[in-house]
mmCIF file of C-alpha atoms in Angstrom:
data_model
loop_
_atom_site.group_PDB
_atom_site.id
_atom_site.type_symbol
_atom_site.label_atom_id
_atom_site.label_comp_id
_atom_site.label_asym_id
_atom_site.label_seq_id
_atom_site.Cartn_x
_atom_site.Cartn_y
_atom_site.Cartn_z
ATOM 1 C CA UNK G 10 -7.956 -18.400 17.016
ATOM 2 C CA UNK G 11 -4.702 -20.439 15.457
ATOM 3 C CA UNK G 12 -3.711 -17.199 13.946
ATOM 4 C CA UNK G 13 -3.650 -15.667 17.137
ATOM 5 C CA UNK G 14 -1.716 -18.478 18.555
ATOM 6 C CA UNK G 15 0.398 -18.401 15.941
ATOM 7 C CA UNK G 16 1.102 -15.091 16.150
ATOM 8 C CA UNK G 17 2.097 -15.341 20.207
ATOM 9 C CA UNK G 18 4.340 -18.246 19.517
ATOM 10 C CA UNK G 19 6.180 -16.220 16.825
ATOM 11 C CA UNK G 20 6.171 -13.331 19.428
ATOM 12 C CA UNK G 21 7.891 -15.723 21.963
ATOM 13 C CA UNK G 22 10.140 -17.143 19.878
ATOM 14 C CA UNK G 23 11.632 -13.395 18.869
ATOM 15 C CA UNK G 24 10.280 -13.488 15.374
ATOM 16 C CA UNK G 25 8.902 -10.112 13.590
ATOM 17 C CA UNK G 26 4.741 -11.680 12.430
ATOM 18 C CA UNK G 27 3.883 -10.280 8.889
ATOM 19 C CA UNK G 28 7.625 -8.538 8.196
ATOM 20 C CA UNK G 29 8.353 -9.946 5.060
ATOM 21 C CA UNK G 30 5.067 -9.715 3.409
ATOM 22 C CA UNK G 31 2.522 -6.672 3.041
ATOM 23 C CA UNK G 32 0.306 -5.775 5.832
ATOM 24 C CA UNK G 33 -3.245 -7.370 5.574
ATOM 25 C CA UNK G 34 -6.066 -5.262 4.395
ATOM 26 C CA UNK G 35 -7.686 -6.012 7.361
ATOM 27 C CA UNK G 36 -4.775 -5.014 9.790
ATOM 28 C CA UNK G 37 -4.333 -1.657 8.037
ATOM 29 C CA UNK G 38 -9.005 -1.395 8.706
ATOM 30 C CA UNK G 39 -7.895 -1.812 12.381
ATOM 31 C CA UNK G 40 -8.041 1.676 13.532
ATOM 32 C CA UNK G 41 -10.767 2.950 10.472
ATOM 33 C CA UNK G 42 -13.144 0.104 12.033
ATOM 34 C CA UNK G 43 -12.703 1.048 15.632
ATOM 35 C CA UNK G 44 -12.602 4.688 15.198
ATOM 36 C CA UNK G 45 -15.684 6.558 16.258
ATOM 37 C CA UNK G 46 -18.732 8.055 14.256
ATOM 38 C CA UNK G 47 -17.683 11.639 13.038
ATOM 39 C CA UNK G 48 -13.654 10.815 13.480
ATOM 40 C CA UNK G 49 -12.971 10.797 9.294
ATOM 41 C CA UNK G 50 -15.149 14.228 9.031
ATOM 42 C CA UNK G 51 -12.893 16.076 11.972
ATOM 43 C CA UNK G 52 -9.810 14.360 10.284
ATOM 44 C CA UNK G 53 -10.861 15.951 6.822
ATOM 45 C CA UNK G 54 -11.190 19.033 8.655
ATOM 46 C CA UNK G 55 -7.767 18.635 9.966
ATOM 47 C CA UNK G 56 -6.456 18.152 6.304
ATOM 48 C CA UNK G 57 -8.581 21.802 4.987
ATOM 49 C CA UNK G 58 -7.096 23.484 8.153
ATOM 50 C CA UNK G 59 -3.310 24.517 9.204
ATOM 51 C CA UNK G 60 -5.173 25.429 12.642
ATOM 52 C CA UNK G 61 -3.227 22.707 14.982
ATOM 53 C CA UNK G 62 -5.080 23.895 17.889
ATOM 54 C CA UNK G 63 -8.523 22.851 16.492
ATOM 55 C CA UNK G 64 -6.831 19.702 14.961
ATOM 56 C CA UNK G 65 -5.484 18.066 18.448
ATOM 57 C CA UNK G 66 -8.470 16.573 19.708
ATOM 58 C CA UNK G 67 -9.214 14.465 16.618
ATOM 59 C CA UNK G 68 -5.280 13.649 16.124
ATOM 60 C CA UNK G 69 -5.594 12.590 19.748
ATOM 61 C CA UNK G 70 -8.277 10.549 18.984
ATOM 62 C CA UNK G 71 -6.359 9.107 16.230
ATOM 63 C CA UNK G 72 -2.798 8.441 17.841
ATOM 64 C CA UNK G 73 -5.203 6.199 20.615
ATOM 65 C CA UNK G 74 -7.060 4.425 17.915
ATOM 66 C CA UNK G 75 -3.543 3.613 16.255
ATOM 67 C CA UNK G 76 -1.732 3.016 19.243
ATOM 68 C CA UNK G 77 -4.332 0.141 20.218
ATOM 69 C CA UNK G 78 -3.968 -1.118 16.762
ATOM 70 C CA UNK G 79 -0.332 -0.937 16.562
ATOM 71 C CA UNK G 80 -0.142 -3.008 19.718
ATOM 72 C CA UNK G 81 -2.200 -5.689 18.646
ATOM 73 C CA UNK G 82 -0.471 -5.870 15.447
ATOM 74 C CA UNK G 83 3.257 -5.757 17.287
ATOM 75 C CA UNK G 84 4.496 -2.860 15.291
ATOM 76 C CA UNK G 85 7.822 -1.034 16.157
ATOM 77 C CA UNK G 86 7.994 2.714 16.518
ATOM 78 C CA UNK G 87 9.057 3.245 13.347
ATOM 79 C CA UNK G 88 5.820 1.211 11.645
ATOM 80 C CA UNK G 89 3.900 2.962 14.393
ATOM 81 C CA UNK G 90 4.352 6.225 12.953
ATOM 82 C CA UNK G 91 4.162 5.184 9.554
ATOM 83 C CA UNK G 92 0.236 3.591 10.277
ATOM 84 C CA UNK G 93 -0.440 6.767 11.789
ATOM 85 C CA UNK G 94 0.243 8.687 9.088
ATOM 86 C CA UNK G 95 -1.966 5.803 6.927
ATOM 87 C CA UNK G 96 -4.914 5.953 8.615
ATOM 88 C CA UNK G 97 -4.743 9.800 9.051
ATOM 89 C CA UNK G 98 -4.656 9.889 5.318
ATOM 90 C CA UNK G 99 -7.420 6.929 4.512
ATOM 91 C CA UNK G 100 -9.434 8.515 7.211
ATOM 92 C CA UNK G 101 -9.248 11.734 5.514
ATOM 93 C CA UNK G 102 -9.938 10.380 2.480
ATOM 94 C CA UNK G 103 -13.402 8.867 4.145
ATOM 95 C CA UNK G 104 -14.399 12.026 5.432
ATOM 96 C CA UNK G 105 -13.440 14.424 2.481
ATOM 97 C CA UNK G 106 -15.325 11.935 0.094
ATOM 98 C CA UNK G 107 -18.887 12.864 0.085
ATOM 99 C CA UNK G 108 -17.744 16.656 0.520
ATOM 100 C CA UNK G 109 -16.261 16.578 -2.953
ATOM 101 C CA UNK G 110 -19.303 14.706 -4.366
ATOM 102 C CA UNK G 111 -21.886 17.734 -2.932
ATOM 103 C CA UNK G 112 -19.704 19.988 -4.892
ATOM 104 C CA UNK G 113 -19.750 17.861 -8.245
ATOM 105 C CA UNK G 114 -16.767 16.307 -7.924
ATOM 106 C CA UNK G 115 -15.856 12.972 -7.697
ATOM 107 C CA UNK G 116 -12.898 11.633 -5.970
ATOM 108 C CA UNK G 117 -12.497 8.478 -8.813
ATOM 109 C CA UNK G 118 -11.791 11.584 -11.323
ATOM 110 C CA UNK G 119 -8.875 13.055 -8.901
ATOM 111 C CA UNK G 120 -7.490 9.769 -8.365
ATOM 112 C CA UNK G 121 -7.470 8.852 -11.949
ATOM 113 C CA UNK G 122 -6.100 12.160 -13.103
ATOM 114 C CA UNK G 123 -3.010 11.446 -10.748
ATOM 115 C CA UNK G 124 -2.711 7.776 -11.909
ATOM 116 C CA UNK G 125 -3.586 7.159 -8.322
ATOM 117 C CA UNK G 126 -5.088 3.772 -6.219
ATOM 118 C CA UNK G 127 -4.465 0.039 -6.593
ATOM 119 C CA UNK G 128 -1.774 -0.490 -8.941
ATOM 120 C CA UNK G 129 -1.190 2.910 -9.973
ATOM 121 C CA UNK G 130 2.015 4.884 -9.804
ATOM 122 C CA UNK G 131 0.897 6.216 -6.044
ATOM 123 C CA UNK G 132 3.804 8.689 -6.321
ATOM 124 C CA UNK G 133 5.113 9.955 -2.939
ATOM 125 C CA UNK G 134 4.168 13.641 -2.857
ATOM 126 C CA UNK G 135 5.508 16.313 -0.154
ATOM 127 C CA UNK G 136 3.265 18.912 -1.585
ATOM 128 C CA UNK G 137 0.359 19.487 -3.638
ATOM 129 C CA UNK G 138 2.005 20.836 -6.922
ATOM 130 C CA UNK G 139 0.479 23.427 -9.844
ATOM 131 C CA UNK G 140 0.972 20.176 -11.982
ATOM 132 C CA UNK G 141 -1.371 18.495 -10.011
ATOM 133 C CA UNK G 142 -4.225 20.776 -10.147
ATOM 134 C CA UNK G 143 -3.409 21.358 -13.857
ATOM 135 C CA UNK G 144 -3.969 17.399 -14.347
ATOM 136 C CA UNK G 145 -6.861 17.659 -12.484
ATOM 137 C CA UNK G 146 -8.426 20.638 -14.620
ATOM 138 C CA UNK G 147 -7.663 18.521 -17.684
ATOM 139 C CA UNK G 148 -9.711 15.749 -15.909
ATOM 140 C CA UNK G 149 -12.277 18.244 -15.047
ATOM 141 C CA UNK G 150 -12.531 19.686 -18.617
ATOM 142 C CA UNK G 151 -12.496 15.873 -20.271
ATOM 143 C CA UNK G 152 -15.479 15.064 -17.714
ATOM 144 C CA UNK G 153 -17.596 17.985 -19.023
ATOM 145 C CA UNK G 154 -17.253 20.103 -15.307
ATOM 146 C CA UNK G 155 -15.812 23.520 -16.120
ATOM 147 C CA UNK G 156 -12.515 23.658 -13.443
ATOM 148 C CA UNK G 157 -13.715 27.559 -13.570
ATOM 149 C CA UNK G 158 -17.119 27.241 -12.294
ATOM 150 C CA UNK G 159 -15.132 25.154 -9.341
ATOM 151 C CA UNK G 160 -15.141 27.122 -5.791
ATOM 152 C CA UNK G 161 -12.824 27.613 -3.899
ATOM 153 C CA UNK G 162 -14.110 24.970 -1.495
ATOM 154 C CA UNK G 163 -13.958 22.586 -4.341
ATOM 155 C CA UNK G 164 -10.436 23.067 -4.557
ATOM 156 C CA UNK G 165 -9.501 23.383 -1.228
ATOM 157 C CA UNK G 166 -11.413 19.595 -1.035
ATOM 158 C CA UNK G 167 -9.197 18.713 -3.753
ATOM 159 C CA UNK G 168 -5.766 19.589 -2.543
ATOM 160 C CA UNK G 169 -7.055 18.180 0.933
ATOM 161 C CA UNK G 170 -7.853 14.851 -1.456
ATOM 162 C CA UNK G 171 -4.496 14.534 -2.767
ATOM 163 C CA UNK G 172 -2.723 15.373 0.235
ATOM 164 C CA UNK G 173 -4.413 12.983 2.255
ATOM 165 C CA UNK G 174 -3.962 10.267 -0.425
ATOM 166 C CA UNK G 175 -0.307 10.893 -0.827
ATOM 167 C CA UNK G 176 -0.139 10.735 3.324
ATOM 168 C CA UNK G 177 -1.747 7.376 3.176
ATOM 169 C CA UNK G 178 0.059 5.967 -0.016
ATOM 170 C CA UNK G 179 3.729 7.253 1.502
ATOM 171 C CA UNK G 180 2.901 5.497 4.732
ATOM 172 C CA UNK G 181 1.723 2.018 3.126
ATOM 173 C CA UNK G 182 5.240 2.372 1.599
ATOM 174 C CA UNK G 183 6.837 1.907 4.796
ATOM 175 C CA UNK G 184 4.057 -0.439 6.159
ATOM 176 C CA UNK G 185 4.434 -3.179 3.199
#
């Protein structure tokens, strides 16, 4: 509850809470924590899919979740867009998770292959590359998986993967 106060008085007195320092882990849960059951799976869908028609209602439920949490958290339009584009991405992540583990793949390997995660290079990406995947196979191959014997829904889960995780890591950028 002194946070809280704390927080208003800044408010009041015109000062920016948090802008200096990185956002807490907790602040950037906000929306994950209040979003509904199911949310992360329709948001991975939204990732495998260029179908913006089917994609609306969850990205609707998304920019409500975020604008509640973006309120609470007094963040300007700019920091606003950016969290949106975080929790799309961690969301994602969430919901594409298991789906690469039923097809034999786990999501540690991707993120490892790409140096991504805590204190990794987290490069900003605008596009899954051939480079990628490539890295990927290698990490397949080192494993023991054969990257041939991978469906296509296997790789479409893992291009979602690192799309989603360079939406999310781009985003913190701006956020921290």
């Amino acid at each position: 509850m002194l946070r809280a106060g704390a927080l208003l008085a800044l408010a009041a007195a015109g000062a920016v809470p948090c802008a200096a320092m990185a956002r807490a882990p907790q602040a950037l849960a906000c929306a994950v924590i209040a979003a509904p059951e199911g949310l992360d799976a329709q948001l991975a869908d939204t990732m495998l899919t260029l179908d913006t028609e089917r994609s609306k209602p969850a990205l609707d439920a998304l920019h409500a979740l975020v604008d509640r949490c973006a309120a609470d958290q007094f963040l300007n339009d700019k920091q606003r867009e950016a969290y949106f584009g975080y929790a799309l991405g961690r969301m994602a992540r969430d919901g594409l998770d298991a789906r690469l583990g039923a097809e034999g793949i786990g999501s540690a390997l991707i993120d490892k292959a790409l140096d991504i995660g805590p204190g990794n290079a987290n490069n900003p990406a605008t596009q899954v590359t051939q480079g990628d995947l490539r890295r990927v196979a290698n990490a397949l191959t080192e494993a023991g998986k054969d990257p041939a014997k991978v469906t296509p829904v296997g790789w479409a889960l893992i291009t979602a993967w690192i799309a989603a995780t360079a939406q999310m890591f781009d985003a913190q950028r701006v956020l921290d």
